[in-house]
Amino acid sequence: MIVLEPTHSDALIGFAEHFNASLVGLSTFGSSWLIDHMAGNSAPSVYRPVQPKGYSHGDSLLDKWNNWNYIAEEWMIDRWVILPGQVELFTQYFQFPPSRLFERRTSYSLILINQHFSLGRVRSNVPNVIEVAGLHMAEPSEPLEPELLEFMNGAEHGVIYFSMGMEIMNRWLPKNMEQKMLQTFAQLKQRVVWKHEEHTLVNKSDNIYLSPMASQRQLLEHPNIKLFITHGGLLSTIEAIYSGVPMLGLPIYFDQFDNVERVLKTGLARKLDINTLTEKQLMNNIKELLQNPTYALKAKEMSRRFRDQPTSPIESAIWWTEYVLRHKGAPHMRMTDQDMAFVPYYKLNIFSILFGRIAFSAILVVLICVIVVNFMLNKFLRIAEEPSMFYTSI
């Protein structure tokens, strides 16, 4: 068995082909139109918001068209820009023809996705797509450093945790945002733990603790934690929901908009735009999240839902992986190649027939109108000519 990230790592499928092994995908970003295509999932991304367009959650015909249009553009980029490079690596290092890559690409025995229906969005999945959100929390987290633990234990009014994740450095944020944060935090009676690459900052108040690498899961599980200000990364969102902590989202790119929008709709979070952020907006939203008990209650409710599973995510992943091994790739769980062809997969055949019928009807109506107008015009001209002939004869 070969386990790999299925998104844009197609050349590695050569290992499965070389060893004649079953292929299992582990999608760290959850599902996407590409995962749906590989698994034969019947195009739910057309009807559900795609990740980078997470700010659009409507169900109107226009929303569905926008989603389909985005997927079509991404498909062309994948097919004509990304895949050629993957095919070149596949043929160069594994010595197989490109056709084997395309065949294997849609023959995943199992795809484990980093999402769960209790996190805010229900979507249909075929049997070989298994939700295992929280898989990364199977390992115990590192304990908090003694100084930080003492800082949090002594927080009479609670603690706010602010982190923009592992990939985003604070110095990359919009100009003056750091000072806005410092000035706002200084006015709070709560203590603030700020994940920051620096150990000291100018104008830092005593209620702020800077930590370049604190154990986020331990922080969120601390009884004094009241609010999580986050960029909206998927793992951070999952951990906050698991711990039942309200969130203030400051999304920057890709799936962060989708993640923040999802928790916003569940009622446990609020969202701000970092490009237009003001101290007043930040303070008002922090106060709303801290003083309105609705957010904390909703966060606890979401936590109970997420935790209430028959098995842990890691146990579920292990069981289904072993199931694939026991049943020699479990081909009975996959859609057939005919069902996964691009045209029927995205219902383009139905749309083509519908478009053809509409186009035929429109052309027919236009032809009838032209014939009627031409007939009426000729008749009018004949009538107009008859009096002139009469007067001429007189």
Short mmCIF file of C-alpha atoms in Angstrom, two decimals:
data_model
loop_
_atom_site.label_atom_id
_atom_site.label_comp_id
_atom_site.label_asym_id
_atom_site.label_seq_id
_atom_site.Cartn_x
_atom_site.Cartn_y
_atom_site.Cartn_z
CA MET A 1 0.00 0.00 0.00
CA ILE A 2 1.15 3.53 -0.85
CA VAL A 3 -0.21 6.51 1.15
CA LEU A 4 0.28 10.01 -0.26
CA GLU A 5 -1.19 13.49 -0.45
CA PRO A 6 -3.37 13.26 -3.58
CA THR A 7 -3.30 16.94 -4.53
CA HIS A 8 -0.68 17.73 -7.21
CA SER A 9 1.69 14.89 -6.27
CA ASP A 10 0.70 12.61 -9.13
CA ALA A 11 4.26 11.61 -10.06
CA LEU A 12 4.49 9.69 -6.78
CA ILE A 13 1.72 7.40 -8.01
CA GLY A 14 4.59 5.67 -9.79
CA PHE A 15 5.46 3.94 -6.50
CA ALA A 16 2.02 2.29 -6.43
CA GLU A 17 2.42 1.25 -10.06
CA HIS A 18 5.96 -0.04 -9.50
CA PHE A 19 5.05 -2.14 -6.46
CA ASN A 20 1.57 -3.04 -7.75
CA ALA A 21 0.20 -1.63 -4.50
CA SER A 22 -3.12 -0.17 -3.41
CA LEU A 23 -3.28 3.62 -3.42
CA VAL A 24 -4.56 5.57 -0.42
CA GLY A 25 -4.83 9.37 -0.31
CA LEU A 26 -4.53 11.53 2.80
CA SER A 27 -5.85 15.01 2.06
CA THR A 28 -4.64 17.49 4.67
CA PHE A 29 -6.85 20.26 3.26
CA GLY A 30 -10.03 18.23 3.37
CA SER A 31 -12.03 17.82 0.21
CA SER A 32 -11.86 19.78 -3.03
CA TRP A 33 -13.08 19.49 -6.61
CA LEU A 34 -9.88 17.56 -7.44
CA ILE A 35 -10.37 15.10 -4.58
CA ASP A 36 -13.98 14.67 -5.66
CA HIS A 37 -12.82 13.91 -9.20
CA MET A 38 -10.21 11.38 -8.09
CA ALA A 39 -12.65 9.59 -5.80
CA GLY A 40 -15.56 9.71 -8.23
CA ASN A 41 -17.54 11.86 -5.80
CA SER A 42 -20.47 13.05 -7.86
CA ALA A 43 -19.35 16.67 -8.25
CA PRO A 44 -20.68 18.11 -4.95
CA SER A 45 -18.22 21.00 -5.32
CA VAL A 46 -20.46 22.38 -8.07
CA TYR A 47 -23.23 22.71 -5.50
CA ARG A 48 -21.11 23.56 -2.46
CA PRO A 49 -18.69 26.51 -2.14
CA VAL A 50 -15.15 25.65 -3.19
CA GLN A 51 -12.38 26.42 -0.70
CA PRO A 52 -10.77 29.56 -2.15
CA LYS A 53 -14.26 30.98 -2.77
CA GLY A 54 -15.42 30.27 0.77
CA TYR A 55 -16.89 33.74 1.09
CA SER A 56 -19.65 32.68 -1.34
CA HIS A 57 -22.10 30.33 0.37
CA GLY A 58 -25.26 31.03 -1.60
CA ASP A 59 -27.32 28.36 -3.30
CA SER A 60 -28.55 30.45 -6.20
CA LEU A 61 -28.08 29.46 -9.83
CA LEU A 62 -25.45 32.21 -10.15
CA ASP A 63 -23.48 30.78 -7.20
CA LYS A 64 -23.54 27.33 -8.75
CA TRP A 65 -22.39 28.79 -12.06
CA ASN A 66 -19.54 30.66 -10.34
CA ASN A 67 -18.43 27.46 -8.61
CA TRP A 68 -18.59 25.47 -11.83
CA ASN A 69 -16.70 28.20 -13.69
CA TYR A 70 -13.97 28.23 -11.02
CA ILE A 71 -13.67 24.44 -11.15
CA ALA A 72 -13.46 24.52 -14.95
CA GLU A 73 -10.61 27.05 -14.78
CA GLU A 74 -8.79 25.00 -12.14
CA TRP A 75 -9.27 21.85 -14.22
CA MET A 76 -7.61 23.51 -17.22
CA ILE A 77 -4.68 24.69 -15.07
CA ASP A 78 -4.31 21.22 -13.59
CA ARG A 79 -4.58 19.49 -16.97
CA TRP A 80 -2.39 21.79 -19.06
CA VAL A 81 0.02 23.35 -16.56
CA ILE A 82 0.54 21.08 -13.55
CA LEU A 83 -0.03 17.60 -14.96
CA PRO A 84 2.54 17.81 -17.80
CA GLY A 85 5.32 18.27 -15.24
CA GLN A 86 3.99 15.40 -13.14
CA VAL A 87 3.77 13.17 -16.21
CA GLU A 88 7.36 14.01 -17.15
CA LEU A 89 8.61 12.98 -13.69
CA PHE A 90 6.43 9.86 -13.76
CA THR A 91 7.80 8.66 -17.10
CA GLN A 92 11.38 9.71 -16.35
CA TYR A 93 11.82 7.99 -12.99
CA PHE A 94 9.35 5.11 -13.18
CA GLN A 95 9.55 4.29 -16.90
CA PHE A 96 5.79 3.89 -17.33
CA PRO A 97 3.69 5.39 -20.14
CA PRO A 98 1.57 8.47 -19.28
CA SER A 99 -1.63 6.46 -19.72
CA ARG A 100 -0.79 4.47 -16.57
CA LEU A 101 -0.66 7.69 -14.56
CA PHE A 102 -4.08 8.82 -15.76
CA GLU A 103 -5.55 5.40 -15.03
CA ARG A 104 -4.07 5.25 -11.54
CA ARG A 105 -5.03 8.84 -10.77
CA THR A 106 -8.69 7.87 -10.56
CA SER A 107 -8.18 4.50 -8.89
CA TYR A 108 -7.60 5.50 -5.27
CA SER A 109 -8.83 2.71 -3.03
CA LEU A 110 -9.42 5.15 -0.20
CA ILE A 111 -9.10 8.89 0.42
CA LEU A 112 -8.97 10.16 4.00
CA ILE A 113 -10.04 13.81 4.20
CA ASN A 114 -9.34 16.29 6.98
CA GLN A 115 -12.92 17.37 7.64
CA HIS A 116 -16.03 16.24 9.50
CA PHE A 117 -19.72 17.00 9.05
CA SER A 118 -19.99 18.29 12.64
CA LEU A 119 -17.55 21.12 11.86
CA GLY A 120 -20.14 23.13 10.01
CA ARG A 121 -20.86 21.74 6.56
CA VAL A 122 -22.56 18.56 5.40
CA ARG A 123 -21.61 17.15 2.01
CA SER A 124 -22.23 13.86 0.25
CA ASN A 125 -19.33 11.43 -0.11
CA VAL A 126 -18.89 8.12 -1.89
CA PRO A 127 -17.90 5.12 0.30
CA ASN A 128 -14.15 5.41 -0.33
CA VAL A 129 -14.00 8.99 1.02
CA ILE A 130 -13.67 8.90 4.83
CA GLU A 131 -13.76 11.96 7.11
CA VAL A 132 -10.97 11.95 9.71
CA ALA A 133 -10.75 15.57 10.89
CA GLY A 134 -8.62 15.81 14.02
CA LEU A 135 -6.29 13.02 12.90
CA HIS A 136 -3.29 15.18 13.82
CA MET A 137 -4.41 15.31 17.46
CA ALA A 138 -3.76 11.62 18.05
CA GLU A 139 -0.28 12.39 19.37
CA PRO A 140 -0.06 14.06 22.82
CA SER A 141 0.88 17.74 22.64
CA GLU A 142 3.91 19.33 24.25
CA PRO A 143 3.34 20.81 27.73
CA LEU A 144 3.41 24.57 28.22
CA GLU A 145 6.62 26.14 29.44
CA PRO A 146 6.45 26.89 33.21
CA GLU A 147 6.65 30.68 32.78
CA LEU A 148 3.77 30.72 30.28
CA LEU A 149 1.70 28.35 32.40
CA GLU A 150 2.16 30.62 35.42
CA PHE A 151 1.16 33.63 33.28
CA MET A 152 -2.07 31.91 32.23
CA ASN A 153 -2.91 30.49 35.65
CA GLY A 154 -2.75 33.98 37.12
CA ALA A 155 -5.16 35.50 34.58
CA GLU A 156 -8.07 36.60 36.77
CA HIS A 157 -10.18 37.72 33.79
CA GLY A 158 -9.10 35.04 31.37
CA VAL A 159 -6.67 34.73 28.46
CA ILE A 160 -6.85 35.63 24.76
CA TYR A 161 -4.62 33.66 22.41
CA PHE A 162 -3.47 35.35 19.19
CA SER A 163 -1.71 33.36 16.49
CA MET A 164 -1.43 33.70 12.71
CA GLY A 165 -0.14 30.17 12.29
CA MET A 166 3.20 28.67 11.40
CA GLU A 167 3.57 30.07 7.89
CA ILE A 168 2.67 33.74 8.45
CA MET A 169 5.28 35.92 10.11
CA ASN A 170 3.98 38.94 12.01
CA ARG A 171 6.31 41.26 10.11
CA TRP A 172 4.54 40.28 6.87
CA LEU A 173 1.21 41.64 8.08
CA PRO A 174 -0.16 45.01 6.88
CA LYS A 175 1.71 48.11 8.01
CA ASN A 176 0.86 49.35 11.52
CA MET A 177 -1.23 46.25 12.26
CA GLU A 178 1.20 45.21 14.98
CA GLN A 179 0.85 48.55 16.75
CA LYS A 180 -2.93 48.41 16.44
CA MET A 181 -2.86 45.03 18.12
CA LEU A 182 -0.54 46.23 20.88
CA GLN A 183 -2.64 49.31 21.61
CA THR A 184 -5.87 47.32 21.64
CA PHE A 185 -4.51 44.53 23.84
CA ALA A 186 -3.15 47.09 26.31
CA GLN A 187 -6.71 48.30 26.98
CA LEU A 188 -7.99 44.84 27.89
CA LYS A 189 -8.25 43.43 31.39
CA GLN A 190 -7.62 39.97 29.96
CA ARG A 191 -4.12 38.66 29.47
CA VAL A 192 -2.93 37.97 25.91
CA VAL A 193 -0.63 35.22 24.67
CA TRP A 194 0.74 36.26 21.28
CA LYS A 195 2.57 33.81 19.05
CA HIS A 196 5.33 36.09 17.79
CA GLU A 197 8.76 35.43 16.32
CA GLU A 198 10.24 38.20 18.49
CA HIS A 199 10.74 37.95 22.25
CA THR A 200 10.14 41.65 22.87
CA LEU A 201 8.27 44.51 21.21
CA VAL A 202 8.27 48.27 21.62
CA ASN A 203 5.22 49.49 23.58
CA LYS A 204 4.34 45.98 24.78
CA SER A 205 2.13 46.13 27.86
CA ASP A 206 2.52 43.83 30.85
CA ASN A 207 -0.62 41.84 30.03
CA ILE A 208 0.98 40.50 26.81
CA TYR A 209 3.15 37.38 26.69
CA LEU A 210 5.16 36.75 23.52
CA SER A 211 5.92 33.16 22.59
CA PRO A 212 7.55 32.07 19.32
CA MET A 213 6.50 28.42 19.63
CA ALA A 214 3.90 27.69 22.30
CA SER A 215 1.90 24.45 22.35
CA GLN A 216 -1.33 25.63 20.75
CA ARG A 217 -3.40 22.63 21.77
CA GLN A 218 -2.34 23.01 25.41
CA LEU A 219 -3.15 26.72 25.25
CA LEU A 220 -6.63 26.12 23.85
CA GLU A 221 -7.33 23.42 26.45
CA HIS A 222 -6.38 25.71 29.36
CA PRO A 223 -9.44 26.53 31.53
CA ASN A 224 -8.68 30.28 31.45
CA ILE A 225 -8.70 30.61 27.67
CA LYS A 226 -11.60 32.81 26.53
CA LEU A 227 -10.90 33.70 22.89
CA PHE A 228 -8.72 32.62 19.97
CA ILE A 229 -7.73 35.28 17.41
CA THR A 230 -6.66 33.27 14.38
CA HIS A 231 -5.84 33.39 10.67
CA GLY A 232 -8.34 30.58 10.16
CA GLY A 233 -6.02 27.73 9.23
CA LEU A 234 -7.77 24.38 9.03
CA LEU A 235 -5.82 22.73 11.85
CA SER A 236 -6.22 25.78 14.09
CA THR A 237 -9.95 25.85 13.40
CA ILE A 238 -10.32 22.15 14.19
CA GLU A 239 -8.34 22.50 17.43
CA ALA A 240 -10.40 25.51 18.56
CA ILE A 241 -13.67 23.69 17.89
CA TYR A 242 -12.39 20.59 19.69
CA SER A 243 -11.54 22.76 22.72
CA GLY A 244 -14.77 24.77 22.54
CA VAL A 245 -13.13 28.20 22.17
CA PRO A 246 -14.80 31.13 20.32
CA MET A 247 -12.80 32.62 17.45
CA LEU A 248 -12.09 35.96 15.82
CA GLY A 249 -10.97 35.21 12.27
CA LEU A 250 -8.45 37.26 10.28
CA PRO A 251 -8.17 35.19 7.07
CA ILE A 252 -5.41 35.97 4.56
CA TYR A 253 -5.42 33.40 1.74
CA PHE A 254 -6.75 30.16 0.22
CA ASP A 255 -8.85 27.91 2.49
CA GLN A 256 -8.70 30.34 5.43
CA PHE A 257 -11.67 32.29 4.03
CA ASP A 258 -13.69 29.10 3.77
CA ASN A 259 -12.73 27.92 7.26
CA VAL A 260 -13.58 31.25 8.89
CA GLU A 261 -16.82 31.60 6.95
CA ARG A 262 -17.85 28.13 8.04
CA VAL A 263 -17.38 28.78 11.78
CA LEU A 264 -18.91 32.23 11.35
CA LYS A 265 -22.10 30.63 10.09
CA THR A 266 -22.23 28.24 13.04
CA GLY A 267 -22.35 31.20 15.43
CA LEU A 268 -19.11 30.72 17.37
CA ALA A 269 -16.95 33.29 15.59
CA ARG A 270 -16.66 36.73 14.05
CA LYS A 271 -14.53 37.89 11.12
CA LEU A 272 -12.47 40.99 10.27
CA ASP A 273 -10.51 42.11 7.20
CA ILE A 274 -6.85 42.68 8.11
CA ASN A 275 -6.48 45.15 5.22
CA THR A 276 -9.06 47.55 6.66
CA LEU A 277 -8.68 46.65 10.34
CA THR A 278 -9.00 49.49 12.87
CA GLU A 279 -8.46 49.53 16.63
CA LYS A 280 -12.14 50.30 17.16
CA GLN A 281 -13.26 47.32 15.05
CA LEU A 282 -10.84 45.03 16.84
CA MET A 283 -11.91 46.19 20.30
CA ASN A 284 -15.63 46.01 19.52
CA ASN A 285 -15.36 42.48 18.15
CA ILE A 286 -13.24 41.27 21.06
CA LYS A 287 -15.75 42.72 23.53
CA GLU A 288 -18.67 41.16 21.66
CA LEU A 289 -17.04 37.73 21.69
CA LEU A 290 -16.09 37.97 25.37
CA GLN A 291 -19.24 39.57 26.78
CA ASN A 292 -21.92 37.85 24.71
CA PRO A 293 -22.27 34.31 26.15
CA THR A 294 -23.85 33.04 22.92
CA TYR A 295 -20.46 32.54 21.27
CA ALA A 296 -18.99 30.52 24.14
CA LEU A 297 -22.13 28.39 24.43
CA LYS A 298 -22.09 27.69 20.70
CA ALA A 299 -18.40 26.81 20.83
CA LYS A 300 -19.03 24.30 23.63
CA GLU A 301 -21.95 22.83 21.69
CA MET A 302 -19.79 22.41 18.58
CA SER A 303 -17.08 20.79 20.70
CA ARG A 304 -19.53 18.22 22.07
CA ARG A 305 -20.72 17.38 18.55
CA PHE A 306 -17.21 16.96 17.21
CA ARG A 307 -16.06 14.81 20.12
CA ASP A 308 -19.15 12.57 19.96
CA GLN A 309 -17.87 9.95 17.51
CA PRO A 310 -17.98 6.14 17.73
CA THR A 311 -14.22 5.94 17.18
CA SER A 312 -11.39 8.45 17.19
CA PRO A 313 -10.17 9.82 13.84
CA ILE A 314 -6.96 7.78 14.05
CA GLU A 315 -8.90 4.58 14.84
CA SER A 316 -11.23 5.23 11.91
CA ALA A 317 -8.29 5.85 9.56
CA ILE A 318 -6.57 2.65 10.70
CA TRP A 319 -9.72 0.53 10.36
CA TRP A 320 -10.49 1.67 6.82
CA THR A 321 -6.87 1.36 5.74
CA GLU A 322 -6.82 -2.22 6.99
CA TYR A 323 -10.18 -2.80 5.28
CA VAL A 324 -8.59 -1.89 1.95
CA LEU A 325 -5.75 -4.32 2.64
CA ARG A 326 -8.12 -7.10 3.65
CA HIS A 327 -10.17 -6.72 0.48
CA LYS A 328 -7.28 -6.33 -1.98
CA GLY A 329 -7.78 -2.68 -2.80
CA ALA A 330 -11.55 -2.70 -2.16
CA PRO A 331 -12.53 -1.93 -5.78
CA HIS A 332 -16.20 -2.29 -4.80
CA MET A 333 -15.96 1.03 -2.93
CA ARG A 334 -14.98 3.05 -6.01
CA MET A 335 -17.04 4.55 -8.79
CA THR A 336 -16.55 2.96 -12.21
CA ASP A 337 -14.36 4.58 -14.86
CA GLN A 338 -17.46 5.27 -16.93
CA ASP A 339 -19.07 7.20 -14.08
CA MET A 340 -15.87 9.20 -13.54
CA ALA A 341 -15.44 10.39 -17.14
CA PHE A 342 -15.22 14.18 -17.19
CA VAL A 343 -18.35 14.81 -19.28
CA PRO A 344 -20.86 12.73 -17.28
CA TYR A 345 -19.04 13.50 -14.01
CA TYR A 346 -19.84 17.20 -14.28
CA LYS A 347 -23.20 16.51 -15.94
CA LEU A 348 -21.97 18.23 -19.10
CA ASN A 349 -23.96 15.80 -21.23
CA ILE A 350 -27.16 16.89 -19.52
CA PHE A 351 -26.20 20.55 -19.77
CA SER A 352 -25.33 20.05 -23.46
CA ILE A 353 -28.72 18.50 -24.20
CA LEU A 354 -30.49 21.23 -22.25
CA PHE A 355 -28.49 23.95 -23.97
CA GLY A 356 -29.14 22.34 -27.36
CA ARG A 357 -32.88 22.25 -26.74
CA ILE A 358 -32.91 25.87 -25.61
CA ALA A 359 -30.78 26.92 -28.58
CA PHE A 360 -33.01 24.97 -31.00
CA SER A 361 -36.13 26.54 -29.50
CA ALA A 362 -34.61 30.01 -29.70
CA ILE A 363 -33.55 29.52 -33.33
CA LEU A 364 -37.01 28.16 -34.18
CA VAL A 365 -38.71 31.17 -32.59
CA VAL A 366 -36.41 33.55 -34.46
CA LEU A 367 -37.10 31.79 -37.78
CA ILE A 368 -40.85 31.91 -37.20
CA CYS A 369 -40.62 35.60 -36.34
CA VAL A 370 -38.58 36.27 -39.49
CA ILE A 371 -41.10 34.37 -41.64
CA VAL A 372 -44.06 36.17 -40.05
CA VAL A 373 -42.42 39.59 -40.36
CA ASN A 374 -41.44 38.89 -43.97
CA PHE A 375 -44.98 37.75 -44.79
CA MET A 376 -46.56 40.79 -43.15
CA LEU A 377 -44.09 43.14 -44.81
CA ASN A 378 -44.77 41.69 -48.27
CA LYS A 379 -48.52 41.91 -47.69
CA PHE A 380 -48.21 45.50 -46.54
CA LEU A 381 -46.16 46.41 -49.60
CA ARG A 382 -48.75 44.84 -51.93
CA ILE A 383 -51.55 46.77 -50.25
CA ALA A 384 -49.50 49.95 -50.43
CA GLU A 385 -48.88 49.47 -54.15
CA GLU A 386 -52.55 48.86 -55.16
CA PRO A 387 -53.85 52.44 -54.59
CA SER A 388 -50.95 53.93 -56.54
CA MET A 389 -51.82 51.67 -59.52
CA PHE A 390 -55.48 52.76 -59.27
CA TYR A 391 -54.68 56.46 -59.28
CA THR A 392 -52.25 56.01 -62.17
CA SER A 393 -54.92 54.44 -64.36
CA ILE A 394 -57.25 57.38 -63.66
#
